[in-house]
PDB file of C-alpha atoms in Angstrom:
ATOM      1  CA  UNK B  29      45.515 -78.968  21.594  1.00  0.00           C
ATOM      2  CA  UNK B  30      42.940 -78.396  24.137  1.00  0.00           C
ATOM      3  CA  UNK B  31      42.266 -74.877  25.259  1.00  0.00           C
ATOM      4  CA  UNK B  32      41.922 -74.123  28.921  1.00  0.00           C
ATOM      5  CA  UNK B  33      38.457 -73.495  30.290  1.00  0.00           C
ATOM      6  CA  UNK B  34      39.351 -70.010  31.342  1.00  0.00           C
ATOM      7  CA  UNK B  35      40.269 -69.185  27.762  1.00  0.00           C
ATOM      8  CA  UNK B  36      36.941 -70.515  26.466  1.00  0.00           C
ATOM      9  CA  UNK B  37      35.096 -68.684  29.215  1.00  0.00           C
ATOM     10  CA  UNK B  38      36.911 -65.498  28.364  1.00  0.00           C
ATOM     11  CA  UNK B  39      36.301 -65.994  24.673  1.00  0.00           C
ATOM     12  CA  UNK B  40      32.564 -66.438  25.277  1.00  0.00           C
ATOM     13  CA  UNK B  41      32.490 -63.308  27.415  1.00  0.00           C
ATOM     14  CA  UNK B  42      34.267 -61.344  24.677  1.00  0.00           C
ATOM     15  CA  UNK B  43      31.929 -62.709  21.992  1.00  0.00           C
ATOM     16  CA  UNK B  44      28.916 -61.708  24.106  1.00  0.00           C
ATOM     17  CA  UNK B  45      30.409 -58.258  24.653  1.00  0.00           C
ATOM     18  CA  UNK B  46      31.107 -57.947  20.903  1.00  0.00           C
ATOM     19  CA  UNK B  47      27.506 -58.855  20.159  1.00  0.00           C
ATOM     20  CA  UNK B  48      26.271 -56.191  22.594  1.00  0.00           C
ATOM     21  CA  UNK B  49      28.661 -53.595  21.138  1.00  0.00           C
ATOM     22  CA  UNK B  50      27.607 -54.415  17.572  1.00  0.00           C
ATOM     23  CA  UNK B  51      23.930 -54.110  18.525  1.00  0.00           C
ATOM     24  CA  UNK B  52      24.644 -50.780  20.219  1.00  0.00           C
ATOM     25  CA  UNK B  53      26.523 -49.605  17.113  1.00  0.00           C
ATOM     26  CA  UNK B  54      23.595 -50.608  14.855  1.00  0.00           C
ATOM     27  CA  UNK B  55      21.171 -48.801  17.143  1.00  0.00           C
ATOM     28  CA  UNK B  56      23.345 -45.660  17.053  1.00  0.00           C
ATOM     29  CA  UNK B  57      23.666 -45.880  13.252  1.00  0.00           C
ATOM     30  CA  UNK B  58      19.882 -46.084  12.908  1.00  0.00           C
ATOM     31  CA  UNK B  59      19.523 -43.173  15.317  1.00  0.00           C
ATOM     32  CA  UNK B  60      22.091 -41.203  13.291  1.00  0.00           C
ATOM     33  CA  UNK B  61      20.290 -41.978  10.014  1.00  0.00           C
ATOM     34  CA  UNK B  62      16.945 -41.008  11.513  1.00  0.00           C
ATOM     35  CA  UNK B  63      18.446 -37.748  12.846  1.00  0.00           C
ATOM     36  CA  UNK B  64      19.999 -36.918   9.475  1.00  0.00           C
ATOM     37  CA  UNK B  65      16.727 -37.637   7.658  1.00  0.00           C
ATOM     38  CA  UNK B  66      14.795 -35.440  10.097  1.00  0.00           C
ATOM     39  CA  UNK B  67      17.434 -32.728   9.809  1.00  0.00           C
ATOM     40  CA  UNK B  68      17.232 -32.784   5.993  1.00  0.00           C
ATOM     41  CA  UNK B  69      13.449 -32.611   6.255  1.00  0.00           C
ATOM     42  CA  UNK B  70      13.614 -29.635   8.599  1.00  0.00           C
ATOM     43  CA  UNK B  71      16.130 -27.866   6.373  1.00  0.00           C
ATOM     44  CA  UNK B  72      13.877 -28.461   3.364  1.00  0.00           C
ATOM     45  CA  UNK B  73      10.885 -27.059   5.252  1.00  0.00           C
ATOM     46  CA  UNK B  74      12.914 -24.006   6.263  1.00  0.00           C
ATOM     47  CA  UNK B  75      13.963 -23.419   2.652  1.00  0.00           C
ATOM     48  CA  UNK B  76      10.361 -23.758   1.449  1.00  0.00           C
ATOM     49  CA  UNK B  77       9.193 -21.346   4.158  1.00  0.00           C
ATOM     50  CA  UNK B  78      11.965 -18.910   3.192  1.00  0.00           C
ATOM     51  CA  UNK B  79      10.867 -19.015  -0.461  1.00  0.00           C
ATOM     52  CA  UNK B  80       7.232 -18.570   0.560  1.00  0.00           C
ATOM     53  CA  UNK B  81       8.081 -15.501   2.662  1.00  0.00           C
ATOM     54  CA  UNK B  82      10.187 -13.965  -0.130  1.00  0.00           C
ATOM     55  CA  UNK B  83       7.345 -14.561  -2.599  1.00  0.00           C
ATOM     56  CA  UNK B  84       4.684 -13.093  -0.293  1.00  0.00           C
ATOM     57  CA  UNK B  85       6.740  -9.981   0.398  1.00  0.00           C
ATOM     58  CA  UNK B  86       7.372  -9.547  -3.330  1.00  0.00           C
ATOM     59  CA  UNK B  87       3.618  -9.706  -3.925  1.00  0.00           C
ATOM     60  CA  UNK B  88       3.047  -7.196  -1.127  1.00  0.00           C
ATOM     61  CA  UNK B  89       5.630  -4.839  -2.650  1.00  0.00           C
ATOM     62  CA  UNK B  90       3.936  -5.095  -6.043  1.00  0.00           C
ATOM     63  CA  UNK B  91       0.529  -4.473  -4.468  1.00  0.00           C
ATOM     64  CA  UNK B  92       1.810  -1.430  -2.552  1.00  0.00           C
ATOM     65  CA  UNK B  93       3.533  -0.038  -5.640  1.00  0.00           C
ATOM     66  CA  UNK B  94       0.289  -0.371  -7.603  1.00  0.00           C
ATOM     67  CA  UNK B  95      -1.685   1.283  -4.780  1.00  0.00           C
ATOM     68  CA  UNK B  96       0.858   4.110  -4.659  1.00  0.00           C
ATOM     69  CA  UNK B  97       0.587   4.590  -8.436  1.00  0.00           C
ATOM     70  CA  UNK B  98      -3.230   4.664  -8.306  1.00  0.00           C
ATOM     71  CA  UNK B  99      -3.323   7.072  -5.366  1.00  0.00           C
ATOM     72  CA  UNK B 100      -0.843   9.410  -7.028  1.00  0.00           C
ATOM     73  CA  UNK B 101      -2.938   9.389 -10.204  1.00  0.00           C
ATOM     74  CA  UNK B 102      -6.035  10.129  -8.133  1.00  0.00           C
ATOM     75  CA  UNK B 103      -4.265  13.038  -6.392  1.00  0.00           C
ATOM     76  CA  UNK B 104      -3.072  14.402  -9.732  1.00  0.00           C
ATOM     77  CA  UNK B 105      -6.635  14.262 -11.098  1.00  0.00           C
ATOM     78  CA  UNK B 106      -7.954  15.897  -7.926  1.00  0.00           C
ATOM     79  CA  UNK B 107      -5.297  18.603  -8.176  1.00  0.00           C
ATOM     80  CA  UNK B 108      -6.314  19.386 -11.782  1.00  0.00           C
ATOM     81  CA  UNK B 109     -10.004  19.456 -10.837  1.00  0.00           C
ATOM     82  CA  UNK B 110      -9.341  21.894  -7.975  1.00  0.00           C
ATOM     83  CA  UNK B 111      -7.301  24.177 -10.252  1.00  0.00           C
ATOM     84  CA  UNK B 112     -10.082  24.051 -12.887  1.00  0.00           C
ATOM     85  CA  UNK B 113     -12.780  24.925 -10.340  1.00  0.00           C
ATOM     86  CA  UNK B 114     -10.623  27.698  -8.868  1.00  0.00           C
ATOM     87  CA  UNK B 115     -10.048  29.189 -12.328  1.00  0.00           C
ATOM     88  CA  UNK B 116     -13.768  28.991 -13.150  1.00  0.00           C
ATOM     89  CA  UNK B 117     -14.599  30.698  -9.851  1.00  0.00           C
ATOM     90  CA  UNK B 118     -12.012  33.414 -10.461  1.00  0.00           C
ATOM     91  CA  UNK B 119     -13.438  34.026 -13.931  1.00  0.00           C
ATOM     92  CA  UNK B 120     -17.026  34.243 -12.636  1.00  0.00           C
ATOM     93  CA  UNK B 121     -16.044  36.497  -9.743  1.00  0.00           C
ATOM     94  CA  UNK B 122     -14.001  38.733 -12.061  1.00  0.00           C
ATOM     95  CA  UNK B 123     -17.021  39.079 -14.361  1.00  0.00           C
ATOM     96  CA  UNK B 124     -19.267  39.927 -11.412  1.00  0.00           C
ATOM     97  CA  UNK B 125     -16.737  42.464 -10.050  1.00  0.00           C
ATOM     98  CA  UNK B 126     -16.453  44.041 -13.481  1.00  0.00           C
ATOM     99  CA  UNK B 127     -20.240  44.236 -13.798  1.00  0.00           C
ATOM    100  CA  UNK B 128     -20.554  45.824 -10.346  1.00  0.00           C
ATOM    101  CA  UNK B 129     -17.747  48.271 -11.116  1.00  0.00           C
ATOM    102  CA  UNK B 130     -19.583  49.361 -14.267  1.00  0.00           C
ATOM    103  CA  UNK B 131     -22.821  49.789 -12.319  1.00  0.00           C
ATOM    104  CA  UNK B 132     -21.069  51.756  -9.571  1.00  0.00           C
ATOM    105  CA  UNK B 133     -19.399  53.986 -12.143  1.00  0.00           C
ATOM    106  CA  UNK B 134     -22.645  54.563 -13.983  1.00  0.00           C
ATOM    107  CA  UNK B 135     -24.546  55.341 -10.767  1.00  0.00           C
ATOM    108  CA  UNK B 136     -21.796  57.703  -9.572  1.00  0.00           C
ATOM    109  CA  UNK B 137     -22.072  59.541 -12.898  1.00  0.00           C
ATOM    110  CA  UNK B 138     -25.835  59.842 -12.562  1.00  0.00           C
ATOM    111  CA  UNK B 139     -25.465  61.227  -9.051  1.00  0.00           C
ATOM    112  CA  UNK B 140     -23.816  64.245 -10.639  1.00  0.00           C
ATOM    113  CA  UNK B 141     -26.890  65.028 -12.818  1.00  0.00           C
ATOM    114  CA  UNK B 142     -29.817  67.311 -11.888  1.00  0.00           C
ATOM    115  CA  UNK B 143     -32.582  65.747  -9.713  1.00  0.00           C
ATOM    116  CA  UNK B 144     -35.201  65.144 -12.430  1.00  0.00           C
ATOM    117  CA  UNK B 145     -32.739  63.615 -14.845  1.00  0.00           C
ATOM    118  CA  UNK B 146     -31.137  61.695 -11.978  1.00  0.00           C
ATOM    119  CA  UNK B 147     -34.415  60.046 -10.915  1.00  0.00           C
ATOM    120  CA  UNK B 148     -35.323  59.025 -14.454  1.00  0.00           C
ATOM    121  CA  UNK B 149     -31.863  57.620 -15.197  1.00  0.00           C
ATOM    122  CA  UNK B 150     -31.608  55.781 -11.864  1.00  0.00           C
ATOM    123  CA  UNK B 151     -34.958  54.057 -12.404  1.00  0.00           C
ATOM    124  CA  UNK B 152     -33.993  52.939 -15.919  1.00  0.00           C
ATOM    125  CA  UNK B 153     -30.493  51.928 -14.879  1.00  0.00           C
ATOM    126  CA  UNK B 154     -31.615  49.950 -11.845  1.00  0.00           C
ATOM    127  CA  UNK B 155     -34.391  48.098 -13.646  1.00  0.00           C
ATOM    128  CA  UNK B 156     -32.119  47.313 -16.604  1.00  0.00           C
ATOM    129  CA  UNK B 157     -28.946  46.460 -14.627  1.00  0.00           C
ATOM    130  CA  UNK B 158     -30.249  44.745 -11.539  1.00  0.00           C
ATOM    131  CA  UNK B 159     -32.732  42.539 -13.347  1.00  0.00           C
ATOM    132  CA  UNK B 160     -30.131  41.534 -15.932  1.00  0.00           C
ATOM    133  CA  UNK B 161     -27.207  41.159 -13.532  1.00  0.00           C
ATOM    134  CA  UNK B 162     -25.718  37.887 -12.372  1.00  0.00           C
ATOM    135  CA  UNK B 163     -27.219  38.705  -8.959  1.00  0.00           C
ATOM    136  CA  UNK B 164     -30.729  39.607 -10.106  1.00  0.00           C
ATOM    137  CA  UNK B 165     -31.680  36.455 -11.879  1.00  0.00           C
ATOM    138  CA  UNK B 166     -32.113  36.890 -15.687  1.00  0.00           C
ATOM    139  CA  UNK B 167     -28.436  36.416 -16.642  1.00  0.00           C
TER     140      UNK B 167
END
């Protein structure tokens, strides 16, 4: 049986259209595969960047914690040094105040003595006390 020309013509047209559609489908499949590959690559890069950021911030936290620890130790040492110096200064000043109080007391007592005895005692007291005091230089 012979097929009419219109049928053959139509069949050729359909075959040509099928070929075009198949080519279009292949092109879209390649495009889809390329897009998926790129997308996976981008997602991998994002994950790597995320891990890098987490790691860097962890290192920064460790660094800051170590700096905090060192600075607190330094402040504690400084605090102890200031307290030590303050205590040494208080001790020295207390000794000097005590020495001056003794000298004042002694001189006030001598002021009560007669003039001749007063002058002799003052000269001895001043030369002995002032030259041996923490202010005079021999101490």
